[in-house]
PDB file of C-alpha atoms in Angstrom:
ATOM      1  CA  UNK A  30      37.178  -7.334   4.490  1.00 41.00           C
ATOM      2  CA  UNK A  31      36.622 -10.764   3.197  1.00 51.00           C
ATOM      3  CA  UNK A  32      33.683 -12.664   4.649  1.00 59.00           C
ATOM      4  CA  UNK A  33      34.518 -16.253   5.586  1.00 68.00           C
ATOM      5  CA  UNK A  34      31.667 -18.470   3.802  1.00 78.00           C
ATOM      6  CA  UNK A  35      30.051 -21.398   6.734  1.00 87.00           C
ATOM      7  CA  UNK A  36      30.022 -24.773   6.046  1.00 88.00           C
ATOM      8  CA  UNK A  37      26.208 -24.598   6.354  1.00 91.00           C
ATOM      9  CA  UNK A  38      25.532 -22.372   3.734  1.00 98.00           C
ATOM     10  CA  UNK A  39      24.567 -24.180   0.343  1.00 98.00           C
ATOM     11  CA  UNK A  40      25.692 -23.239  -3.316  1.00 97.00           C
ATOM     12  CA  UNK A  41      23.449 -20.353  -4.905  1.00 97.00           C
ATOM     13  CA  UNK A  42      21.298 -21.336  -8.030  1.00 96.00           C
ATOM     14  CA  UNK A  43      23.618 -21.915 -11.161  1.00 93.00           C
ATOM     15  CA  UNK A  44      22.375 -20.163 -14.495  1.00 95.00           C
ATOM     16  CA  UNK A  45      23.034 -21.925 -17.344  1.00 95.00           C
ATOM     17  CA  UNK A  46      23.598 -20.124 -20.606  1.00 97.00           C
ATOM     18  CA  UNK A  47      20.879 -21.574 -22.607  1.00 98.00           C
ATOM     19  CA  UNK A  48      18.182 -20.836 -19.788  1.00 97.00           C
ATOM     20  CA  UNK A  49      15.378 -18.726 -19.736  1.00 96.00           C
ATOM     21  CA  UNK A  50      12.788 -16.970 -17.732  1.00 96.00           C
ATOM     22  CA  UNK A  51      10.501 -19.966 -17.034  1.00 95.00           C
ATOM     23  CA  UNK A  52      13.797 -22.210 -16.435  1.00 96.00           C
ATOM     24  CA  UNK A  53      14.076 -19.906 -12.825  1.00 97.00           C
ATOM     25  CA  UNK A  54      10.565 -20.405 -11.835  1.00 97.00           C
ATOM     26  CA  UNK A  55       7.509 -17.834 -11.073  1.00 98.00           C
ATOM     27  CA  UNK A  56       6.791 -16.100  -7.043  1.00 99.00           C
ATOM     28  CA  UNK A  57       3.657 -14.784  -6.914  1.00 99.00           C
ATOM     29  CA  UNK A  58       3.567 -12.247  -3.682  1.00 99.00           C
ATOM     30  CA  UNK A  59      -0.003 -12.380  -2.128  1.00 99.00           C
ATOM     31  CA  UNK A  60      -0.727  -9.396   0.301  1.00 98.00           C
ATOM     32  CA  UNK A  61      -0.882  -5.649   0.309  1.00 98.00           C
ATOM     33  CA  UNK A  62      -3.609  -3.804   1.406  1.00 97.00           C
ATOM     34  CA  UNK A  63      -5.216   0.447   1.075  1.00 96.00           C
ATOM     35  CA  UNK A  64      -2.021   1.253   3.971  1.00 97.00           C
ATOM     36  CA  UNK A  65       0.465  -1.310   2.885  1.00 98.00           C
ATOM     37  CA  UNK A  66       1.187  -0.813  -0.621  1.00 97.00           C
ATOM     38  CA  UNK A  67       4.895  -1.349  -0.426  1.00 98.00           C
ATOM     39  CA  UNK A  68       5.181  -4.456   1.109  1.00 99.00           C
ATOM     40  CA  UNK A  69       3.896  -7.051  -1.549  1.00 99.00           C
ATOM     41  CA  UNK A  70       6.269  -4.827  -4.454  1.00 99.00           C
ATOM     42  CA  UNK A  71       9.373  -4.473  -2.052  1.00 99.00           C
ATOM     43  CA  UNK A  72       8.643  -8.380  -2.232  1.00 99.00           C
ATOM     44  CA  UNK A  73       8.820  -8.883  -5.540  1.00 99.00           C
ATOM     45  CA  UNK A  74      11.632  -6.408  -6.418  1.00 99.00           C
ATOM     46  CA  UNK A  75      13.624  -8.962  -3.708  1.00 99.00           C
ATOM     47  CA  UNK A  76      12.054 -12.028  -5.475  1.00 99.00           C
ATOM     48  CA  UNK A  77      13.476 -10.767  -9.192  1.00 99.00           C
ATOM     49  CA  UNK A  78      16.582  -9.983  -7.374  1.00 99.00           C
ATOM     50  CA  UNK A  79      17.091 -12.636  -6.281  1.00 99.00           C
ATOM     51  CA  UNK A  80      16.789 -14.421  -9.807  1.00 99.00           C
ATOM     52  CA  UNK A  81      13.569 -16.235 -10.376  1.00 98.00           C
ATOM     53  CA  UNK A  82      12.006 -15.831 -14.025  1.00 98.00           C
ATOM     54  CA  UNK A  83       8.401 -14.243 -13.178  1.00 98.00           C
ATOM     55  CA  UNK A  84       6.897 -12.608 -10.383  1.00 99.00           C
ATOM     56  CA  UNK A  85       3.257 -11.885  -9.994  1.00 99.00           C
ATOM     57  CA  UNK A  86       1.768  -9.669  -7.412  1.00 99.00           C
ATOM     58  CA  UNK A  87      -1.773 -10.917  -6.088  1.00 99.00           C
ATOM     59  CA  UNK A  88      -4.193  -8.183  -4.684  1.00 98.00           C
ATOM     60  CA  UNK A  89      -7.144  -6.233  -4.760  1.00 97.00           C
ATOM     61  CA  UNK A  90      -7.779  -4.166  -8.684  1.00 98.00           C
ATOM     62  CA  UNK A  91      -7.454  -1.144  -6.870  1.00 98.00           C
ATOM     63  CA  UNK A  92      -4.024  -1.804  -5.904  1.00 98.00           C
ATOM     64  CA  UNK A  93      -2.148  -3.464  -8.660  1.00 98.00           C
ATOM     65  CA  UNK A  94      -1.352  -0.326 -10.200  1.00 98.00           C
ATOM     66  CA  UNK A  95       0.301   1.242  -7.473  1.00 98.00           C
ATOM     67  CA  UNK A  96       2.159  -1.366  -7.089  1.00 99.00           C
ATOM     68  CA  UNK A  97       3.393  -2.138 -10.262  1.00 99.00           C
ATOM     69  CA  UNK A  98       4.503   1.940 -10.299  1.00 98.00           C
ATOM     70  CA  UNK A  99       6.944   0.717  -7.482  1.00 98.00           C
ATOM     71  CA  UNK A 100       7.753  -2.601  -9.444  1.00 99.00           C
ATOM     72  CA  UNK A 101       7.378  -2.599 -12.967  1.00 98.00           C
ATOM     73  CA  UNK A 102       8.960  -5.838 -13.597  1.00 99.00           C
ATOM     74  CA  UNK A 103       6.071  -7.845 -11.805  1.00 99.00           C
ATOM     75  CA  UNK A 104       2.728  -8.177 -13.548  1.00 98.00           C
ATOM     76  CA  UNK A 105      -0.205  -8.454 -11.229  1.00 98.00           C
ATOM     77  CA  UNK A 106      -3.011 -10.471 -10.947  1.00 98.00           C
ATOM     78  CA  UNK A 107      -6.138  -9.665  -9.158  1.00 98.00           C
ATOM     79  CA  UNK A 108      -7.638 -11.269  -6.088  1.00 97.00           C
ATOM     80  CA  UNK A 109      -9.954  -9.088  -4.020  1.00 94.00           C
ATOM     81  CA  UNK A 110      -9.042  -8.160  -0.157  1.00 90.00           C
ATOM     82  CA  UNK A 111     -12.728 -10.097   0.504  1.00 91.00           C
ATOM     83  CA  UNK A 112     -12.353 -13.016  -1.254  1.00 92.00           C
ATOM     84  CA  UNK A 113     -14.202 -15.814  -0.492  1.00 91.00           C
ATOM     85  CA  UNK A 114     -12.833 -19.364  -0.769  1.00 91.00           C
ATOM     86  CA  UNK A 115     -14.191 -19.934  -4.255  1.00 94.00           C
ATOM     87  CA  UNK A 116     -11.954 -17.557  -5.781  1.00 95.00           C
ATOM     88  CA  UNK A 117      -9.177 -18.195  -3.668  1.00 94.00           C
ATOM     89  CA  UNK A 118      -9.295 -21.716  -4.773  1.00 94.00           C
ATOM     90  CA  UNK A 119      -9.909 -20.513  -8.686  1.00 96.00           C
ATOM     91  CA  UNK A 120      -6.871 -17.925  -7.940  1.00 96.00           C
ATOM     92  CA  UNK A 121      -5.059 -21.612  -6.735  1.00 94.00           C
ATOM     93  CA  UNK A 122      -6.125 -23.563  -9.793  1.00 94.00           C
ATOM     94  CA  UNK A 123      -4.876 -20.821 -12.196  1.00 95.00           C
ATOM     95  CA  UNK A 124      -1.102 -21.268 -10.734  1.00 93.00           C
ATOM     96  CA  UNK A 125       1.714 -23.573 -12.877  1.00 87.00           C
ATOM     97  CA  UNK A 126       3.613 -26.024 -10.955  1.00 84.00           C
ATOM     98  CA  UNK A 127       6.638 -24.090 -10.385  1.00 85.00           C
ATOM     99  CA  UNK A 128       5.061 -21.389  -9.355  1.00 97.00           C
ATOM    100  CA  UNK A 129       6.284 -20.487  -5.188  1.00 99.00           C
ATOM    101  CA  UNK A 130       3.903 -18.396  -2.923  1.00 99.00           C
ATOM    102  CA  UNK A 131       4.382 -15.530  -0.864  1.00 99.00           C
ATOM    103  CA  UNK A 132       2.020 -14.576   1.649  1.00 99.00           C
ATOM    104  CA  UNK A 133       1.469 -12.459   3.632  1.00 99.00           C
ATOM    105  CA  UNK A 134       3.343  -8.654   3.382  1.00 99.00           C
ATOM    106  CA  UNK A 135       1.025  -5.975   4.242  1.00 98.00           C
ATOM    107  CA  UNK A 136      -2.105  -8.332   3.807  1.00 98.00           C
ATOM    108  CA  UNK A 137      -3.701  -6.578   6.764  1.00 97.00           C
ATOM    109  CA  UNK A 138      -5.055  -9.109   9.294  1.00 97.00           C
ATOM    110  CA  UNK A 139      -9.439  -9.869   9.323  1.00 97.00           C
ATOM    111  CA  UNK A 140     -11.696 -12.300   8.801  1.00 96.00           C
ATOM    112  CA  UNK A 141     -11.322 -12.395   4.825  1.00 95.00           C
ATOM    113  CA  UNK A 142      -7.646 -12.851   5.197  1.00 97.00           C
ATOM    114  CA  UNK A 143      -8.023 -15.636   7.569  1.00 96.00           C
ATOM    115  CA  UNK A 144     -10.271 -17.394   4.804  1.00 94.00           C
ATOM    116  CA  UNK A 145      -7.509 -16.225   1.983  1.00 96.00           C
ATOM    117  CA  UNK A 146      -4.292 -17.745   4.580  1.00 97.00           C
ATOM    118  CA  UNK A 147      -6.158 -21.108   5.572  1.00 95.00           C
ATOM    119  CA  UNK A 148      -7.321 -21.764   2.015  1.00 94.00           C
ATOM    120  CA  UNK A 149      -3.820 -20.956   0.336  1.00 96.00           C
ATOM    121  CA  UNK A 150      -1.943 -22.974   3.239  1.00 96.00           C
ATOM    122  CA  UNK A 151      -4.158 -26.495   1.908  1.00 94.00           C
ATOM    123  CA  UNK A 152      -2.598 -26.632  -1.621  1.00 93.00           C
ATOM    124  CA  UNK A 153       0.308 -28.194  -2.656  1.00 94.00           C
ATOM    125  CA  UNK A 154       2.681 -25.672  -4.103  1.00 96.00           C
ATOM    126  CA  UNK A 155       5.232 -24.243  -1.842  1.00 98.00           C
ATOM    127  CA  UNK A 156       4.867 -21.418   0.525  1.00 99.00           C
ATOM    128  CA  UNK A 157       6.778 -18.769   2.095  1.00 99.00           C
ATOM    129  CA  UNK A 158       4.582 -17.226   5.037  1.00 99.00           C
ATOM    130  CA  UNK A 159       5.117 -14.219   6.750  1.00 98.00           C
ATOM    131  CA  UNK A 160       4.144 -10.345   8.367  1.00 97.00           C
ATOM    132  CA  UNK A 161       0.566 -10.731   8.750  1.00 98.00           C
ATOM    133  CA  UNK A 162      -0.070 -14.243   6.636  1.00 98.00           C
ATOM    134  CA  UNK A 163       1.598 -15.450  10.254  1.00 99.00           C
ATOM    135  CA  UNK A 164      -0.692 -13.233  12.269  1.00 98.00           C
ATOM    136  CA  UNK A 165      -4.114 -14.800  10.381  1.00 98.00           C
ATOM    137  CA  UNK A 166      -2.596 -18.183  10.940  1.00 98.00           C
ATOM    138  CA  UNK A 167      -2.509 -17.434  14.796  1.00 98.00           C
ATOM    139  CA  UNK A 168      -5.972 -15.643  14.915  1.00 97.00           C
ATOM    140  CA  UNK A 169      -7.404 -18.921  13.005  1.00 95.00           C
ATOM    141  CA  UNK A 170      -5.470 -21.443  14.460  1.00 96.00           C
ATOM    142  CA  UNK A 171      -7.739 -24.236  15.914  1.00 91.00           C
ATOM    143  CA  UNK A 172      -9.979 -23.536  12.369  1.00 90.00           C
ATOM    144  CA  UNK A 173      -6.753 -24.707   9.942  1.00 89.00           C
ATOM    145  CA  UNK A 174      -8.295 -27.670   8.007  1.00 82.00           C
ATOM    146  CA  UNK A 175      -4.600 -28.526   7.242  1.00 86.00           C
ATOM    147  CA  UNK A 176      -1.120 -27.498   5.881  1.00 95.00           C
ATOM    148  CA  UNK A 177      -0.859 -29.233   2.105  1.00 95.00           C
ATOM    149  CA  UNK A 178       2.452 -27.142   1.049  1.00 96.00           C
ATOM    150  CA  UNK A 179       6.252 -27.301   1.727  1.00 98.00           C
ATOM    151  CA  UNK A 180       6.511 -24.099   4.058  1.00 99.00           C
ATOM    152  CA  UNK A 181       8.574 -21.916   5.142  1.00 99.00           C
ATOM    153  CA  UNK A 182       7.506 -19.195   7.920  1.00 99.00           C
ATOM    154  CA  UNK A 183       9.686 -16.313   8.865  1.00 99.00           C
ATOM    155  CA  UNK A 184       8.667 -14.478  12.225  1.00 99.00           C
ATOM    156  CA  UNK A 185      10.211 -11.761  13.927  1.00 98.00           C
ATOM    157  CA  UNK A 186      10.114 -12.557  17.628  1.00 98.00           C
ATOM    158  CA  UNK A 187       6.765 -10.798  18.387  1.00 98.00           C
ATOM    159  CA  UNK A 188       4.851 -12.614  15.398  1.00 98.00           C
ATOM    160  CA  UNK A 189       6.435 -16.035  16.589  1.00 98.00           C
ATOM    161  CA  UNK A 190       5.077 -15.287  20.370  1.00 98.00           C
ATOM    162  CA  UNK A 191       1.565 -14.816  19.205  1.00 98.00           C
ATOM    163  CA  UNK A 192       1.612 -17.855  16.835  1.00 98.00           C
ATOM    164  CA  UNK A 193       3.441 -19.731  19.700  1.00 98.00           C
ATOM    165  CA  UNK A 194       0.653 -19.613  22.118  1.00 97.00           C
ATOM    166  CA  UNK A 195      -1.991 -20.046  19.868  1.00 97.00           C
ATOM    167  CA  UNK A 196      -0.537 -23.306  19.014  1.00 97.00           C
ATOM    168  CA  UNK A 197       0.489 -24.187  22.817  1.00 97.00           C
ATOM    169  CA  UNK A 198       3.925 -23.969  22.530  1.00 97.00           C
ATOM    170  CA  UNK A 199       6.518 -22.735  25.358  1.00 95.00           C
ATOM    171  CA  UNK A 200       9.168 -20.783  23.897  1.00 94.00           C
ATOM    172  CA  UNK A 201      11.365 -18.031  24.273  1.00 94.00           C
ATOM    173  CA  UNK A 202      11.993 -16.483  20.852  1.00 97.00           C
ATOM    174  CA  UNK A 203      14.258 -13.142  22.803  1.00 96.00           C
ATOM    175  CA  UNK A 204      16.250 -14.794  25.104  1.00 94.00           C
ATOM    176  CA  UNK A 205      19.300 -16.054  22.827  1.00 94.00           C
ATOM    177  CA  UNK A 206      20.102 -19.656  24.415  1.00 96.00           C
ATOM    178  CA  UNK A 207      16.874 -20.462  24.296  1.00 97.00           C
ATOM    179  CA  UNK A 208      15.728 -19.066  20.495  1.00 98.00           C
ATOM    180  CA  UNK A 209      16.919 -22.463  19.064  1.00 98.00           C
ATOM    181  CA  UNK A 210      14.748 -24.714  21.199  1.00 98.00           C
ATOM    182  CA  UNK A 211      12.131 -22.023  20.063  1.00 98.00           C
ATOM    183  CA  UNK A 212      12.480 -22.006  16.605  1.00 99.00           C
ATOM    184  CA  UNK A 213      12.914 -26.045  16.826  1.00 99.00           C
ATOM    185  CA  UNK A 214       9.527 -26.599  18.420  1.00 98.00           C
ATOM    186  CA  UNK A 215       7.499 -24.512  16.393  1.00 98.00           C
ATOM    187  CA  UNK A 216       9.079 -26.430  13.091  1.00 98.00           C
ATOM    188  CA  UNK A 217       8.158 -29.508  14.607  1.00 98.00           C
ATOM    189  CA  UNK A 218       4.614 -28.571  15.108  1.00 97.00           C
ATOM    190  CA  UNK A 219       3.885 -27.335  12.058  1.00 97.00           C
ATOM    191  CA  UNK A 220       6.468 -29.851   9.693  1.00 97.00           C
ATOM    192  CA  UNK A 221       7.954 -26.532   8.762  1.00 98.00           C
ATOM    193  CA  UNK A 222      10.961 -24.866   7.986  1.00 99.00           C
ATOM    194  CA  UNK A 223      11.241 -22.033  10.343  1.00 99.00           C
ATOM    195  CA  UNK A 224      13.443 -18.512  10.161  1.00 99.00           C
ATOM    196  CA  UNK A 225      13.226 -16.896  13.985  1.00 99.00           C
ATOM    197  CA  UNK A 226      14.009 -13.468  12.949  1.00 99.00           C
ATOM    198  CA  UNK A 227      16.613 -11.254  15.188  1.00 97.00           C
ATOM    199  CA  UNK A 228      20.184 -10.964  16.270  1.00 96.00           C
ATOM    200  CA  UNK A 229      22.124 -14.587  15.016  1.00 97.00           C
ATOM    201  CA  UNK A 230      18.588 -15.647  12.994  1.00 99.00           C
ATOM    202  CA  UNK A 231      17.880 -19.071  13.727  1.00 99.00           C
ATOM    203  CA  UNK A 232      17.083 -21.307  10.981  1.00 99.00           C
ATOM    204  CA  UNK A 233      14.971 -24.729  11.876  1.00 99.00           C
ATOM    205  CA  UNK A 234      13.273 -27.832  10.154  1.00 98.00           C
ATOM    206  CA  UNK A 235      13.094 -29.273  13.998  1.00 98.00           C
ATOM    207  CA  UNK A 236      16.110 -31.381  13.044  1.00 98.00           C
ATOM    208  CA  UNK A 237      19.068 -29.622  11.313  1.00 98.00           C
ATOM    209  CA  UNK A 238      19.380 -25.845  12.577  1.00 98.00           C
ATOM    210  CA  UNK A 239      21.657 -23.175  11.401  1.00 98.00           C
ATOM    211  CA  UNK A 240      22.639 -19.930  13.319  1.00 98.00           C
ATOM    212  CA  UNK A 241      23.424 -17.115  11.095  1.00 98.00           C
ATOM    213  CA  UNK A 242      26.216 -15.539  11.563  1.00 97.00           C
ATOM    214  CA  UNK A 243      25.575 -12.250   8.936  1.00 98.00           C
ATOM    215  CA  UNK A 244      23.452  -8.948   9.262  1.00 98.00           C
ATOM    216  CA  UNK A 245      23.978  -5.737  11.090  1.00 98.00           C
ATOM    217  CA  UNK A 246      21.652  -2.736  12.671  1.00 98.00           C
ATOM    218  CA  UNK A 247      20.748  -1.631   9.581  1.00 99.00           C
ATOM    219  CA  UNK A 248      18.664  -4.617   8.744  1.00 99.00           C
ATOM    220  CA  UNK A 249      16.128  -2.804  11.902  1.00 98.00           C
ATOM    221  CA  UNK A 250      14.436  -0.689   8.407  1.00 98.00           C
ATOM    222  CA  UNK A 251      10.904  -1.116   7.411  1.00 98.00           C
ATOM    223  CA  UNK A 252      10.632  -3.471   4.786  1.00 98.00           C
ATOM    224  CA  UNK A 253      13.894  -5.508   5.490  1.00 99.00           C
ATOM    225  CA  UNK A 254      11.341  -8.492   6.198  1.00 99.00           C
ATOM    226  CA  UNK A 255       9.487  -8.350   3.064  1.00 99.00           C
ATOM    227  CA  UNK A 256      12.601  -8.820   1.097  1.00 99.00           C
ATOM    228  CA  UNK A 257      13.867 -11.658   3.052  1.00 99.00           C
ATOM    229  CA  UNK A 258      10.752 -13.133   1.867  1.00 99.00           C
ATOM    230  CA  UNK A 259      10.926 -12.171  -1.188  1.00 99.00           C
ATOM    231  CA  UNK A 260      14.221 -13.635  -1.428  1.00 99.00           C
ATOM    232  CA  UNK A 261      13.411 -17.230  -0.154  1.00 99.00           C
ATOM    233  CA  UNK A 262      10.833 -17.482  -2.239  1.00 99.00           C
ATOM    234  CA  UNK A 263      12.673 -16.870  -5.142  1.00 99.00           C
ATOM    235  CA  UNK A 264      15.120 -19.363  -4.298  1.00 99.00           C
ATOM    236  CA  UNK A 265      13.084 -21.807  -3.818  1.00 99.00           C
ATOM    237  CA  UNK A 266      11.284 -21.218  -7.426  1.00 98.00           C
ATOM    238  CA  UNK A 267      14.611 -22.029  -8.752  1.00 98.00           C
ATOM    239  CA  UNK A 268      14.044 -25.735  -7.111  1.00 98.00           C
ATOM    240  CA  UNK A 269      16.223 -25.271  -3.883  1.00 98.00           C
ATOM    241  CA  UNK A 270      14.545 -26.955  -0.910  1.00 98.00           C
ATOM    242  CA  UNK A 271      12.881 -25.376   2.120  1.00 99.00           C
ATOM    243  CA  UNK A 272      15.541 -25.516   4.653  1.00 99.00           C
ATOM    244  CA  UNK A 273      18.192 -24.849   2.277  1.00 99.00           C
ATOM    245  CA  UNK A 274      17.008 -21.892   0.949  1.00 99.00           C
ATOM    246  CA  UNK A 275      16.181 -20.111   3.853  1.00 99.00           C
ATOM    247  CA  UNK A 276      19.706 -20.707   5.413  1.00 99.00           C
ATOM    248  CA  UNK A 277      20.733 -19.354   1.937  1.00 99.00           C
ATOM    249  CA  UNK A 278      18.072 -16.278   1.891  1.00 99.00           C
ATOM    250  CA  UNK A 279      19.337 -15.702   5.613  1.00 99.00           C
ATOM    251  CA  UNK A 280      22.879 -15.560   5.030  1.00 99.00           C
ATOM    252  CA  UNK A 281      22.688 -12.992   1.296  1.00 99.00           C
ATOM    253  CA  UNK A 282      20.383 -10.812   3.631  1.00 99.00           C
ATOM    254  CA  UNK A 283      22.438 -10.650   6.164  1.00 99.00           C
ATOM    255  CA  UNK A 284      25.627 -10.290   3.948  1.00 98.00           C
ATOM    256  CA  UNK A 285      24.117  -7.875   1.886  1.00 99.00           C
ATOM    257  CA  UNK A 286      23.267  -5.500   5.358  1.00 99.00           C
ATOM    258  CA  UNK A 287      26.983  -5.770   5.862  1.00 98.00           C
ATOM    259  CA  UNK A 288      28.291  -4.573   2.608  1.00 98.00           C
ATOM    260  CA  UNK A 289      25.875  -1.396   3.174  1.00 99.00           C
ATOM    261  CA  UNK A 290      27.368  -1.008   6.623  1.00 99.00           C
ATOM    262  CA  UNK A 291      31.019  -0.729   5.519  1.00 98.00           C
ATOM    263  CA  UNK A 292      30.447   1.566   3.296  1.00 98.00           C
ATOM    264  CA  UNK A 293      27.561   3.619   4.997  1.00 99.00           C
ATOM    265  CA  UNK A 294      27.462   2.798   8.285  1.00 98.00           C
ATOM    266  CA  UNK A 295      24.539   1.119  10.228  1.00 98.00           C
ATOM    267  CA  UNK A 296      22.186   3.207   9.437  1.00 98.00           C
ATOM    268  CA  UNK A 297      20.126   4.409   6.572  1.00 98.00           C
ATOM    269  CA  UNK A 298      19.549   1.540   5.044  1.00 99.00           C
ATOM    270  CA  UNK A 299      15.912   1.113   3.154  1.00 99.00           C
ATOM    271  CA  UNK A 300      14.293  -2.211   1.764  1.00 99.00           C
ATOM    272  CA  UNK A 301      15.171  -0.879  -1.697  1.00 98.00           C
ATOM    273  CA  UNK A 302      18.728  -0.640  -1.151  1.00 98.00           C
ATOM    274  CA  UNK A 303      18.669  -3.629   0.399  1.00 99.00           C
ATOM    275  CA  UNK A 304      16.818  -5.368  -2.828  1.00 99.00           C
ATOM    276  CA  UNK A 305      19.692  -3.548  -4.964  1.00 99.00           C
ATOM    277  CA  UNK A 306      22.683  -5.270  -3.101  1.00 99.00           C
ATOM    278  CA  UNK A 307      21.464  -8.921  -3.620  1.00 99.00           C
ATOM    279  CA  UNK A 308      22.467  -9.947  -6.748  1.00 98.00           C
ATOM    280  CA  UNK A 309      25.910  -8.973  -6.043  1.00 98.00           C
ATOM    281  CA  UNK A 310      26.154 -10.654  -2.253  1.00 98.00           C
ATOM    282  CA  UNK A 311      24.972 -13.592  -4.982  1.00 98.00           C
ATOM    283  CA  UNK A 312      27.266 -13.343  -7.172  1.00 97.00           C
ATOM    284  CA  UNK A 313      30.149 -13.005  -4.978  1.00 96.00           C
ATOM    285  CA  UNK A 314      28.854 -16.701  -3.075  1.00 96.00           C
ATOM    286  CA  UNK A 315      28.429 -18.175  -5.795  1.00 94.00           C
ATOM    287  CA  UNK A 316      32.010 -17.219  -7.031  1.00 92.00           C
ATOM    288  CA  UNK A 317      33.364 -18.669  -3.906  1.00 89.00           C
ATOM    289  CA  UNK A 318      34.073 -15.187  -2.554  1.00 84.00           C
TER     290      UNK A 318
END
């Protein structure tokens, strides 16, 4: 079965033969927490994937191990699940200019990660926010001194509600007609791009909008979330915009779940395998296939 590529879906990241790593840009996944070690490493396995250069995992000493034992390829760098905003901004200063963020998966969601999420959103480099990053945001709300970075957020329906309503907006992120008027007003109250998680993902800056027309049952796997992150993030350290590479991270996640399905069914899918498929999904868009 061929799959039919959509007008809307922009041209993956060349790779030019003299490149190298720091050519594709550095994600550095912030999160993970004592229950949650997977999430920030499932993360950065999908952020390698999906071709940047570096990845760095940011979290508590206690944690970097196991989390480099899941993904040896990232290195880690330490910033304590208390951190005050002192050494958040010292963990901020440290970063290079090409360096993406990714925050949020399996962070937890307290008081010290409401000072970690509000700090990181005022600084300038781009940001991918997600899981529980979104959850903080919500809890903290009417405290955010202000948004300094391109963003991207990426809830599932539930995390959208609760953000939503913190924020005062009326929308209906289940009922499919009105998901895009959802996803549109949340955009245009925070100037972000948004990805409204579910069934035909909707894809927002508040102006242009893309359905998604890719993705199965199987993507309904722990983890499937954290490498959709993973994977914007990483696209956008290789200089793609907001918008266009979430539609892009959207559509290889999707198209990915459906190469698993034909051969596997719709089930039994895990994060992992869903890491594993994206370079070829890539490869095959970028070929015109």
């Amino acid at each position: 079965m061929v799959q039919t590529r959509p007008p809307q879906v922009p041209d993956a990241p060349q790779r030019p033969d003299d490149a190298h790593k720091g050519t594709f840009g550095t994600v550095c996944v912030v999160g993970g927490s004592a229950t949650m070690i997977g999430a920030p490493a499932l993360a950065a396995t999908a952020a390698l994937r999906g071709g940047c250069g570096l990845c760095r995992i940011v979290t508590g000493a206690e944690l970097i191990g196991h989390c480099l034992a899941i993904e040896p390829s990232a290195t880690g760098v330490e910033l304590a699940g208390d951190a005050d905003r002192a050494a958040v901004d010292g963990f901020i200063n440290s970063l290079d200019d090409k360096c993406v963020l990714a925050v949020g998966p399996g962070m937890g969601v307290g008081a010290d990660q409401q000072v970690k999420v509000a700090a990181l959103l005022d600084q300038a480099r781009p940001m991918v926010l997600d899981a529980d990053g979104l959850n903080n945001l919500a809890a903290t709300w009417g405290e955010v001194d202000g948004i300094g970075c391109a963003l991207v957020v990426t809830p599932h329906p539930g995390e959208y509600q609760r953000l939503a309503t913190a924020m005062g907006i009326d929308g209906d992120a289940v009922d499919a007609a009105g998901r895009p008027d959802a996803a549109a007003a949340l955009a245009r109250e925070l100037e972000a791009v948004v990805v409204l998680k579910g069934m035909h993902t909707v894809v927002s800056d508040g102006e242009r909008q893309y359905l998604n027309g890719t993705g199965n049952a199987a993507l309904a796997t722990a983890g499937s979330g954290d490498v959709l992150t993973g994977l914007i993030a990483s696209l956008m350290a290789q200089g793609m915009a907001g918008f266009d590479a979430a539609v892009l991270g959207v559509y290889l996640h999707g198209r990915a779940a459906d190469v698993w399905a034909r051969a596997h069914g719709r089930s039994g899918l895990t994060a992992r395998d869903l890491a594993g498929l994206i370079p070829d999904v890539m490869e095959a868009h970028r070929c015109g296939k």
